[in-house]
Amino acid sequence: MNLANKLTVIRIFLVPIFLIFIAVQGIPYGTFIATFIFILASLTDKLDGYIARSRNQITNFGKFMDPLADKLLVTSALISLVELQMVPSWAAIVIIAREFAVSGLRTIAASEGKVIAASWWGKIKTVIQIIAIVLLLLQFNITTSSYLTNLVESSSVWNWFFMNVPSWMLNISVVITLISGWDYFRKNKHTIDMNK
C-alpha cells in the first residue's frame, strides 16, 4: 500500500475518534479536540491527493476509497452537528442523500468494471463542505466557552463573521452538493440502464 492510500486509511480511522470526542459528554475539551481531529483528517485528504498525483501513485483503491473516506468524515460531522443543533436536519439529509446516490452510482459502475473518479464539482463540493463544517465546529466551541464568547464579542468583525459566515457556507455547500450530484449522474447516465 502506497503512502497516499495509507493516508486515506488513516482518515477513515480518525472518524470514530472524532465521534468519541464530539459525542461523549464529560471529556474535557472534547469538542475542541474533535474540531482539531476533523481539521487534521481534512488535511490528509488534500495531502493524499497531492502525493498520489506527484508520485504517480493513483490507484483504483485510491479512486474508490478516497471519496468514501470523505463521505464518512463529512457524514459523521454533519450528524453530530445536527445533534448539537448547529445544522438543520434538512441540510444534512440533502447532503447525505446525495452521497448515498453517488455511492450507488459508483457501485453500479464498479460492477461493470468501471471506476468513477471524483469530478471537479465533487472536489469543490468536498472543500466547501469541509470549510462549512470547520466554521460550524468553531462556532459551537465559541458559543459553549464563555472566554471565547467574550473574546469574539469584543471584536465586531469576528462577532459578525461567526454569527453569519458559517450558516452561509452551509447553504452554499448544499447548493454545490446538489450541482455536483447532478453533474455525476449527467456524465454517467449510460451507467444506469433501466433495461439491464
XYZ file of N, CA, C and O in Angstrom:
784
model
N 0.849 -1.192 0.000
C 0.000 0.000 0.000
C 0.883 1.241 0.000
O 1.780 1.362 0.838
N 0.634 2.143 -0.949
C 1.473 3.339 -1.036
C 1.065 4.381 0.012
O 0.052 4.238 0.705
N 1.875 5.454 0.107
C 1.680 6.462 1.154
C 0.331 7.159 1.029
O -0.352 7.397 2.033
N -0.069 7.481 -0.195
C -1.348 8.177 -0.393
C -2.506 7.324 0.130
O -3.403 7.835 0.807
N -2.479 6.030 -0.162
C -3.546 5.149 0.300
C -3.510 4.959 1.816
O -4.555 4.817 2.456
N -2.316 4.970 2.395
C -2.196 4.874 3.857
C -2.845 6.085 4.525
O -3.518 5.959 5.556
N -2.653 7.270 3.940
C -3.267 8.478 4.486
C -4.791 8.411 4.399
O -5.497 8.868 5.299
N -5.295 7.824 3.311
C -6.743 7.647 3.170
C -7.275 6.734 4.272
O -8.308 7.018 4.882
N -6.554 5.636 4.540
C -6.972 4.700 5.592
C -6.910 5.376 6.960
O -7.813 5.204 7.801
N -5.867 6.195 7.186
C -5.758 6.936 8.457
C -6.964 7.848 8.632
O -7.525 7.955 9.728
N -7.383 8.507 7.543
C -8.541 9.399 7.614
C -9.792 8.628 8.037
O -10.586 9.123 8.833
N -9.949 7.421 7.516
C -11.105 6.593 7.893
C -11.038 6.245 9.380
O -12.048 6.295 10.088
N -9.853 5.923 9.890
C -9.708 5.563 11.302
C -9.895 6.766 12.228
O -10.239 6.608 13.405
N -9.678 7.984 11.704
C -9.873 9.182 12.519
C -11.356 9.487 12.747
O -11.709 10.192 13.698
N -12.225 8.944 11.895
C -13.663 9.227 12.006
C -14.230 8.770 13.356
O -14.860 9.573 14.057
N -14.048 7.508 13.779
C -14.599 7.119 15.091
C -13.959 7.878 16.252
O -14.627 8.127 17.269
N -12.697 8.258 16.119
C -12.042 9.039 17.183
C -12.698 10.406 17.286
O -12.984 10.911 18.385
N -12.958 11.024 16.133
C -13.674 12.301 16.092
C -15.031 12.159 16.788
O -15.418 12.997 17.609
N -15.756 11.086 16.468
C -17.090 10.875 17.035
C -17.055 10.700 18.548
O -17.938 11.190 19.255
N -16.051 10.014 19.052
C -15.930 9.824 20.501
C -15.798 11.172 21.201
O -16.498 11.458 22.175
N -14.921 12.028 20.686
C -14.675 13.309 21.344
C -15.836 14.287 21.205
O -16.078 15.092 22.100
N -16.565 14.209 20.103
C -17.668 15.166 19.925
C -18.970 14.674 20.560
O -19.815 15.480 20.971
N -19.133 13.354 20.676
C -20.413 12.811 21.142
C -20.437 12.463 22.624
O -21.481 12.562 23.265
N -19.298 12.025 23.168
C -19.264 11.598 24.565
C -19.133 12.823 25.468
O -18.148 13.566 25.378
N -20.136 13.027 26.300
C -20.110 14.169 27.206
C -19.182 13.898 28.376
O -18.995 12.770 28.788
N -18.611 14.953 28.894
C -17.753 14.830 30.068
C -16.269 14.751 29.760
O -15.448 14.801 30.675
N -15.919 14.612 28.476
C -14.495 14.612 28.119
C -14.013 16.064 28.127
O -14.571 16.901 27.413
N -13.012 16.387 28.946
C -12.528 17.773 28.982
C -12.063 18.242 27.601
O -11.293 17.544 26.935
N -12.581 19.379 27.185
C -12.240 19.980 25.883
C -12.547 19.031 24.719
O -11.890 19.071 23.687
N -13.562 18.196 24.902
C -13.892 17.188 23.891
C -14.186 17.772 22.519
O -13.667 17.288 21.512
N -15.024 18.817 22.465
C -15.375 19.393 21.155
C -14.195 20.127 20.527
O -14.091 20.176 19.304
N -13.314 20.676 21.356
C -12.105 21.314 20.824
C -11.197 20.262 20.178
O -10.659 20.476 19.085
N -11.034 19.142 20.881
C -10.208 18.051 20.348
C -10.849 17.481 19.074
O -10.153 17.211 18.092
N -12.179 17.326 19.097
C -12.892 16.815 17.915
C -12.685 17.741 16.719
O -12.481 17.278 15.590
N -12.723 19.047 16.969
C -12.503 20.024 15.894
C -11.098 19.877 15.320
O -10.916 19.874 14.098
N -10.116 19.715 16.203
C -8.727 19.526 15.758
C -8.601 18.246 14.932
O -7.955 18.236 13.873
N -9.235 17.158 15.386
C -9.173 15.881 14.656
C -9.823 16.029 13.284
O -9.298 15.523 12.286
N -10.959 16.733 13.228
C -11.633 16.930 11.943
C -10.739 17.710 10.983
O -10.626 17.353 9.803
N -10.103 18.770 11.474
C -9.201 19.564 10.621
C -8.027 18.709 10.157
O -7.654 18.743 8.980
N -7.448 17.931 11.067
C -6.328 17.050 10.728
C -6.738 16.034 9.659
O -6.030 15.837 8.663
N -7.900 15.407 9.843
C -8.390 14.431 8.869
C -8.634 15.089 7.514
O -8.333 14.509 6.464
N -9.164 16.306 7.533
C -9.424 17.034 6.284
C -8.129 17.355 5.546
O -8.079 17.296 4.313
N -7.088 17.681 6.294
C -5.791 17.976 5.669
C -5.190 16.745 5.015
O -4.521 16.851 3.984
N -5.445 15.570 5.593
C -4.914 14.347 4.971
C -5.557 14.119 3.603
O -4.954 13.521 2.724
N -6.794 14.621 3.428
C -7.467 14.493 2.132
C -6.693 15.248 1.057
O -6.467 14.738 -0.038
N -6.295 16.461 1.368
C -5.533 17.258 0.398
C -4.145 16.651 0.179
O -3.645 16.608 -0.933
N -3.552 16.158 1.284
C -2.191 15.625 1.204
C -2.130 14.332 0.410
O -1.245 14.160 -0.440
N -3.091 13.422 0.633
C -3.025 12.141 -0.090
C -3.256 12.338 -1.582
O -2.643 11.666 -2.406
N -4.118 13.301 -1.936
C -4.336 13.586 -3.355
C -3.099 14.157 -4.015
O -2.739 13.762 -5.137
N -2.422 15.063 -3.295
C -1.189 15.666 -3.824
C -0.106 14.606 -4.002
O 0.567 14.553 -5.043
N 0.055 13.744 -2.997
C 1.088 12.700 -3.056
C 0.803 11.726 -4.202
O 1.700 11.363 -4.965
N -0.467 11.331 -4.323
C -0.830 10.369 -5.379
C -0.508 10.932 -6.765
O 0.015 10.220 -7.625
N -0.812 12.223 -6.971
C -0.546 12.823 -8.292
C 0.937 13.081 -8.520
O 1.468 12.781 -9.589
N 1.620 13.628 -7.504
C 3.032 13.997 -7.688
C 3.943 12.775 -7.819
O 4.962 12.832 -8.501
N 3.569 11.661 -7.188
C 4.384 10.439 -7.248
C 3.825 9.411 -8.237
O 4.304 8.286 -8.268
N 2.809 9.830 -8.965
C 2.160 8.932 -9.931
C 1.705 7.635 -9.243
O 1.965 6.533 -9.722
N 1.046 7.813 -8.081
C 0.587 6.668 -7.292
C -0.942 6.568 -7.286
O -1.533 6.081 -6.330
N -1.565 7.031 -8.362
C -3.020 6.954 -8.455
C -3.429 5.505 -8.700
O -2.958 4.874 -9.642
N -4.273 4.981 -7.807
C -4.696 3.575 -7.905
C -6.220 3.504 -7.887
O -6.895 4.449 -7.478
N -6.760 2.365 -8.315
C -8.211 2.152 -8.238
C -8.681 2.161 -6.787
O -9.773 2.647 -6.481
N -7.843 1.623 -5.882
C -8.154 1.656 -4.447
C -8.337 3.101 -3.994
O -9.304 3.438 -3.311
N -7.408 3.961 -4.382
C -7.469 5.370 -4.003
C -8.662 6.082 -4.614
O -9.333 6.881 -3.948
N -8.951 5.771 -5.874
C -10.097 6.402 -6.550
C -11.408 6.045 -5.867
O -12.345 6.843 -5.837
N -11.473 4.831 -5.317
C -12.699 4.387 -4.657
C -12.735 4.800 -3.185
O -13.752 5.316 -2.698
N -11.625 4.576 -2.468
C -11.611 4.791 -1.021
C -11.497 6.255 -0.618
O -12.015 6.653 0.431
N -10.829 7.068 -1.436
C -10.668 8.480 -1.070
C -12.022 9.192 -0.977
O -12.307 9.827 0.047
N -12.895 9.086 -1.992
C -14.221 9.697 -1.847
C -15.041 9.083 -0.708
O -15.802 9.777 -0.040
N -14.874 7.769 -0.485
C -15.598 7.110 0.606
C -15.152 7.664 1.960
O -15.980 7.922 2.845
N -13.841 7.864 2.123
C -13.314 8.439 3.366
C -13.879 9.839 3.593
O -14.244 10.204 4.721
N -13.958 10.624 2.507
C -14.543 11.968 2.607
C -15.993 11.897 3.066
O -16.436 12.670 3.917
N -16.745 10.961 2.489
C -18.163 10.820 2.822
C -18.339 10.429 4.291
O -19.225 10.947 4.982
N -17.521 9.498 4.777
C -17.609 9.085 6.176
C -17.306 10.249 7.113
O -18.010 10.456 8.114
N -16.286 11.021 6.777
C -15.883 12.154 7.615
C -16.969 13.220 7.640
O -17.380 13.688 8.709
N -17.444 13.609 6.463
C -18.456 14.669 6.364
C -19.779 14.217 6.981
O -20.410 14.963 7.737
N -20.194 12.982 6.700
C -21.469 12.477 7.238
C -21.443 12.418 8.758
O -22.400 12.838 9.422
N -20.360 11.909 9.326
C -20.265 11.824 10.790
C -20.293 13.212 11.423
O -20.947 13.420 12.451
N -19.630 14.173 10.788
C -19.619 15.540 11.320
C -20.996 16.185 11.212
O -21.466 16.835 12.155
N -21.658 16.002 10.082
C -22.991 16.600 9.891
C -24.002 16.054 10.897
O -24.764 16.818 11.498
N -24.005 14.731 11.080
C -24.952 14.133 12.036
C -24.658 14.637 13.448
O -25.586 14.944 14.215
N -23.386 14.761 13.781
C -23.007 15.292 15.094
C -23.473 16.734 15.258
O -23.969 17.123 16.320
N -23.338 17.530 14.199
C -23.742 18.939 14.260
C -25.264 19.089 14.301
O -25.774 20.048 14.886
N -25.993 18.150 13.705
C -27.464 18.147 13.852
C -27.809 17.897 15.312
O -28.666 18.571 15.893
N -27.125 16.932 15.917
C -27.349 16.607 17.328
C -27.043 17.814 18.225
O -27.734 18.059 19.217
N -26.024 18.582 17.853
C -25.639 19.776 18.619
C -26.477 21.002 18.250
O -26.240 22.086 18.762
N -27.443 20.806 17.343
C -28.357 21.862 16.878
C -27.614 23.008 16.181
O -28.009 24.165 16.260
N -26.551 22.640 15.472
C -25.778 23.617 14.703
C -26.105 23.532 13.212
O -25.785 24.445 12.455
N -26.702 22.423 12.792
C -27.063 22.209 11.385
C -28.518 21.754 11.340
O -28.891 20.832 12.074
N -29.354 22.390 10.507
C -30.740 21.908 10.375
C -30.756 20.524 9.728
O -29.946 20.237 8.839
N -31.666 19.682 10.182
C -31.689 18.301 9.694
C -31.903 18.230 8.183
O -31.354 17.346 7.526
N -32.667 19.157 7.605
C -32.937 19.097 6.165
C -31.637 19.230 5.373
O -31.466 18.562 4.353
N -30.724 20.111 5.837
C -29.453 20.317 5.126
C -28.611 19.050 5.176
O -28.020 18.635 4.172
N -28.564 18.413 6.352
C -27.803 17.168 6.488
C -28.393 16.077 5.609
O -27.656 15.331 4.954
N -29.722 15.995 5.560
C -30.379 14.959 4.747
C -30.070 15.149 3.266
O -29.761 14.185 2.555
N -30.127 16.395 2.788
C -29.828 16.673 1.375
C -28.403 16.239 1.040
O -28.157 15.550 0.043
N -27.450 16.629 1.881
C -26.043 16.314 1.619
C -25.797 14.808 1.693
O -25.162 14.229 0.810
N -26.328 14.164 2.733
C -26.100 12.726 2.908
C -26.801 11.917 1.814
O -26.257 10.931 1.309
N -28.015 12.345 1.426
C -28.740 11.648 0.358
C -27.955 11.686 -0.943
O -27.881 10.687 -1.676
N -27.346 12.817 -1.233
C -26.523 12.941 -2.443
C -25.342 11.976 -2.368
O -24.982 11.330 -3.352
N -24.731 11.866 -1.185
C -23.582 10.973 -1.024
C -23.991 9.515 -1.257
O -23.272 8.761 -1.911
N -25.166 9.120 -0.732
C -25.666 7.759 -0.959
C -25.931 7.526 -2.442
O -25.617 6.454 -2.986
N -26.530 8.513 -3.100
C -26.873 8.366 -4.518
C -25.622 8.182 -5.369
O -25.563 7.294 -6.231
N -24.607 9.001 -5.128
C -23.369 8.908 -5.907
C -22.631 7.611 -5.567
O -22.049 6.974 -6.456
N -22.675 7.201 -4.307
C -22.051 5.921 -3.933
C -22.740 4.766 -4.654
O -22.084 3.820 -5.106
N -24.069 4.842 -4.773
C -24.810 3.822 -5.519
C -24.398 3.790 -6.975
O -24.212 2.713 -7.562
N -24.235 4.970 -7.553
C -23.774 5.070 -8.945
C -22.398 4.443 -9.100
O -22.139 3.697 -10.055
N -21.509 4.719 -8.153
C -20.158 4.144 -8.195
C -20.210 2.616 -8.070
O -19.416 1.916 -8.695
N -21.116 2.130 -7.241
C -21.240 0.682 -7.063
C -21.696 0.011 -8.354
O -21.169 -1.039 -8.742
N -22.663 0.619 -9.035
C -23.130 0.079 -10.319
C -21.983 0.076 -11.331
O -21.779 -0.909 -12.043
N -21.240 1.184 -11.377
C -20.109 1.274 -12.308
C -19.058 0.218 -11.978
O -18.505 -0.433 -12.874
N -18.787 0.027 -10.668
C -17.780 -0.954 -10.247
C -18.187 -2.367 -10.648
O -17.333 -3.194 -11.005
N -19.492 -2.651 -10.624
C -19.966 -3.983 -11.024
C -19.729 -4.243 -12.508
O -19.715 -5.387 -12.949
N -19.529 -3.160 -13.254
C -19.234 -3.279 -14.683
C -17.742 -3.088 -14.975
O -17.337 -2.922 -16.118
N -16.951 -3.068 -13.904
C -15.502 -2.929 -14.059
C -15.032 -1.507 -14.301
O -13.911 -1.290 -14.739
N -15.875 -0.533 -13.999
C -15.501 0.864 -14.195
C -15.324 1.548 -12.846
O -15.982 1.199 -11.868
N -14.438 2.538 -12.812
C -14.225 3.333 -11.604
C -14.566 4.777 -11.925
O -14.016 5.363 -12.856
N -15.486 5.361 -11.158
C -15.842 6.766 -11.340
C -15.014 7.584 -10.360
O -15.242 7.536 -9.150
N -14.047 8.308 -10.885
C -13.191 9.137 -10.035
C -13.928 10.420 -9.662
O -14.932 10.784 -10.282
N -13.430 11.090 -8.630
C -14.034 12.356 -8.197
C -13.931 13.388 -9.313
O -12.882 13.539 -9.937
N -15.035 14.087 -9.558
C -15.058 15.127 -10.589
C -14.605 16.452 -9.995
O -14.452 16.587 -8.773
N -14.452 17.437 -10.867
C -14.086 18.781 -10.408
C -15.146 19.323 -9.469
O -14.838 19.865 -8.410
N -16.431 19.159 -9.846
C -17.521 19.613 -8.979
C -17.503 18.855 -7.648
O -17.764 19.442 -6.587
N -17.195 17.574 -7.702
C -17.131 16.777 -6.481
C -16.039 17.259 -5.539
O -16.225 17.307 -4.324
N -14.899 17.624 -6.105
C -13.791 18.127 -5.277
C -14.130 19.482 -4.660
O -13.844 19.725 -3.478
N -14.750 20.364 -5.463
C -15.177 21.674 -4.938
C -16.201 21.480 -3.824
O -16.151 22.135 -2.781
N -17.128 20.553 -4.050
C -18.160 20.245 -3.050
C -17.529 19.830 -1.731
O -17.908 20.325 -0.660
N -16.538 18.948 -1.800
C -15.887 18.458 -0.583
C -15.184 19.585 0.159
O -15.303 19.707 1.385
N -14.469 20.435 -0.572
C -13.751 21.559 0.059
C -14.731 22.491 0.758
O -14.516 22.884 1.921
N -15.819 22.849 0.091
C -16.786 23.782 0.678
C -17.501 23.148 1.872
O -17.729 23.812 2.892
N -17.829 21.864 1.769
C -18.446 21.180 2.907
C -17.505 21.193 4.114
O -17.944 21.453 5.239
N -16.243 20.912 3.877
C -15.273 20.869 4.973
C -15.102 22.250 5.599
O -15.067 22.386 6.831
N -15.015 23.292 4.768
C -14.911 24.659 5.296
C -16.137 24.989 6.151
O -16.014 25.526 7.260
N -17.326 24.643 5.637
C -18.568 24.919 6.383
C -18.563 24.187 7.723
O -18.903 24.777 8.769
N -18.161 22.923 7.724
C -18.162 22.132 8.953
C -17.148 22.669 9.954
O -17.443 22.796 11.146
N -15.958 23.027 9.480
C -14.943 23.595 10.379
C -15.469 24.878 11.017
O -15.339 25.085 12.239
N -16.078 25.750 10.216
C -16.622 27.002 10.747
C -17.736 26.743 11.756
O -17.819 27.420 12.796
N -18.595 25.774 11.482
C -19.682 25.439 12.412
C -19.139 24.834 13.709
O -19.658 25.118 14.795
N -18.103 24.001 13.597
C -17.469 23.456 14.803
C -16.832 24.573 15.633
O -16.953 24.596 16.865
N -16.158 25.502 14.956
C -15.561 26.642 15.663
C -16.644 27.492 16.320
O -16.494 27.937 17.469
N -17.748 27.713 15.595
C -18.863 28.487 16.136
C -19.422 27.823 17.392
O -19.707 28.493 18.393
N -19.561 26.487 17.347
C -20.059 25.769 18.517
C -19.101 25.921 19.693
O -19.524 26.159 20.828
N -17.799 25.779 19.434
C -16.814 25.922 20.505
C -16.854 27.316 21.114
O -16.706 27.481 22.331
N -17.053 28.322 20.261
C -17.118 29.704 20.751
C -18.347 29.906 21.633
O -18.259 30.505 22.708
N -19.494 29.396 21.161
C -20.738 29.621 21.911
C -20.789 28.841 23.223
O -21.562 29.192 24.119
N -19.994 27.789 23.354
C -20.012 26.989 24.588
C -18.866 27.347 25.537
O -18.741 26.735 26.592
N -18.039 28.296 25.155
C -16.937 28.750 26.012
C -17.137 30.228 26.322
O -17.110 31.063 25.415
N -17.357 30.537 27.584
C -17.602 31.941 27.960
C -16.394 32.820 27.629
O -16.551 33.970 27.207
N -15.190 32.257 27.792
C -13.977 33.036 27.475
C -13.940 33.383 25.989
O -13.714 34.540 25.609
N -14.171 32.371 25.124
C -14.148 32.616 23.680
C -15.306 33.504 23.241
O -15.149 34.339 22.350
N -16.467 33.330 23.868
C -17.621 34.181 23.537
C -17.290 35.641 23.801
O -17.545 36.511 22.958
N -16.730 35.913 24.971
C -16.356 37.297 25.316
C -15.285 37.828 24.372
O -15.325 39.002 23.971
N -14.342 36.971 24.013
C -13.246 37.378 23.129
C -13.785 37.757 21.752
O -13.412 38.789 21.184
N -14.679 36.921 21.202
C -15.243 37.182 19.875
C -16.162 38.394 19.901
O -16.133 39.233 19.000
N -16.968 38.510 20.953
C -17.908 39.628 21.047
C -17.206 40.965 21.221
O -17.789 42.012 20.933
N -15.955 40.921 21.673
C -15.204 42.178 21.827
C -14.737 42.735 20.496
O -14.308 43.882 20.405
N -14.816 41.925 19.448
C -14.447 42.363 18.099
C -15.685 42.313 17.216
O -16.240 41.233 16.981
N -16.107 43.455 16.711
C -17.323 43.494 15.891
C -17.147 42.680 14.604
O -18.094 42.059 14.124
N -15.931 42.664 14.063
C -15.671 41.927 12.827
C -15.805 40.430 13.056
O -16.512 39.731 12.314
N -15.123 39.895 14.091
C -15.184 38.468 14.371
C -16.570 38.045 14.824
O -17.041 36.954 14.493
N -17.227 38.918 15.585
C -18.580 38.610 16.027
C -19.511 38.481 14.820
O -20.294 37.523 14.722
N -19.417 39.435 13.886
C -20.233 39.380 12.671
C -19.892 38.126 11.865
O -20.784 37.441 11.376
N -18.588 37.830 11.757
C -18.131 36.677 10.974
C -18.748 35.384 11.493
O -19.356 34.620 10.737
N -18.607 35.133 12.802
C -19.083 33.858 13.349
C -20.599 33.815 13.539
O -21.158 32.731 13.711
N -21.255 34.965 13.472
C -22.718 34.984 13.529
C -23.340 34.688 12.171
O -24.487 34.252 12.095
N -22.606 34.924 11.079
C -23.181 34.839 9.739
C -22.518 33.834 8.794
O -23.216 33.051 8.140
N -21.194 33.861 8.715
C -20.484 33.110 7.677
C -20.664 31.603 7.772
O -20.865 30.946 6.734
N -20.631 30.979 8.956
C -20.817 29.516 8.992
C -22.129 29.055 8.351
O -22.137 28.089 7.572
N -23.235 29.737 8.649
C -24.522 29.324 8.062
C -24.560 29.618 6.562
O -25.149 28.849 5.794
N -23.925 30.710 6.131
C -23.843 31.000 4.693
C -23.085 29.893 3.973
O -23.496 29.440 2.918
N -21.951 29.478 4.554
C -21.145 28.424 3.930
C -21.908 27.092 3.881
O -21.797 26.343 2.914
N -22.701 26.829 4.911
C -23.513 25.604 4.900
C -24.515 25.649 3.744
O -24.668 24.673 3.016
N -25.180 26.780 3.572
C -26.157 26.912 2.484
C -25.490 26.782 1.116
O -26.030 26.129 0.213
N -24.304 27.380 0.970
C -23.555 27.272 -0.289
C -23.183 25.810 -0.533
O -23.273 25.305 -1.655
N -22.776 25.114 0.535
C -22.363 23.712 0.374
C -23.541 22.840 -0.060
O -23.360 21.898 -0.830
N -24.758 23.153 0.412
C -25.940 22.397 -0.013
C -26.167 22.584 -1.511
O -26.410 21.619 -2.246
N -26.051 23.829 -1.980
C -26.259 24.122 -3.400
C -25.204 23.410 -4.251
O -25.525 22.741 -5.241
N -23.927 23.517 -3.855
C -22.842 22.872 -4.607
C -22.993 21.350 -4.566
O -22.697 20.652 -5.541
N -23.462 20.827 -3.437
C -23.696 19.385 -3.315
C -24.716 18.911 -4.350
O -24.515 17.891 -5.017
N -25.806 19.658 -4.489
C -26.839 19.297 -5.466
C -26.308 19.398 -6.897
O -26.568 18.521 -7.730
N -25.539 20.457 -7.167
C -24.965 20.623 -8.509
C -24.011 19.479 -8.835
O -24.054 18.905 -9.928
N -23.147 19.113 -7.880
C -22.166 18.052 -8.133
C -22.858 16.703 -8.314
O -22.442 15.894 -9.137
N -23.946 16.464 -7.560
C -24.692 15.224 -7.729
C -25.312 15.133 -9.109
O -25.232 14.092 -9.778
N -25.911 16.225 -9.561
C -26.493 16.276 -10.908
C -25.412 16.043 -11.957
O -25.623 15.314 -12.926
N -24.221 16.640 -11.735
C -23.112 16.509 -12.686
C -22.657 15.051 -12.803
O -22.401 14.560 -13.907
N -22.562 14.346 -11.665
C -22.158 12.928 -11.690
C -23.145 12.091 -12.501
O -22.760 11.265 -13.321
N -24.425 12.298 -12.250
C -25.435 11.488 -12.940
C -25.543 11.867 -14.412
O -25.787 11.005 -15.258
N -25.345 13.139 -14.725
C -25.378 13.568 -16.127
C -24.245 12.928 -16.910
O -24.452 12.421 -18.014
N -23.039 12.924 -16.342
C -21.872 12.386 -17.034
C -21.870 10.859 -17.081
O -21.207 10.271 -17.938
N -22.564 10.229 -16.168
C -22.512 8.764 -16.081
C -23.886 8.125 -16.262
O -24.125 7.012 -15.781
N -24.793 8.821 -16.981
C -26.151 8.295 -17.160
C -26.152 6.974 -17.927
O -27.058 6.151 -17.753
N -25.111 6.746 -18.766
C -25.026 5.480 -19.501
C -24.819 4.287 -18.563
O -25.101 3.148 -18.922
N -24.319 4.583 -17.333
C -24.076 3.513 -16.363
C -25.391 2.932 -15.870
O -25.488 1.756 -15.543
N -26.420 3.797 -15.810
C -27.725 3.352 -15.325
C -28.624 3.041 -16.512
O -29.173 3.942 -17.138
N -28.737 1.787 -16.806
C -29.595 1.343 -17.919
C -30.754 0.567 -17.305
O -30.577 -0.512 -16.756
N -31.946 1.130 -17.377
C -33.124 0.524 -16.762
C -33.478 -0.835 -17.388
O -34.222 -1.602 -16.805
N -32.942 -1.103 -18.554
C -33.281 -2.351 -19.256
C -32.351 -3.505 -18.906
O -32.546 -4.611 -19.406
N -31.305 -3.211 -18.132
C -30.365 -4.287 -17.796
C -30.934 -5.197 -16.726
O -31.607 -4.751 -15.835
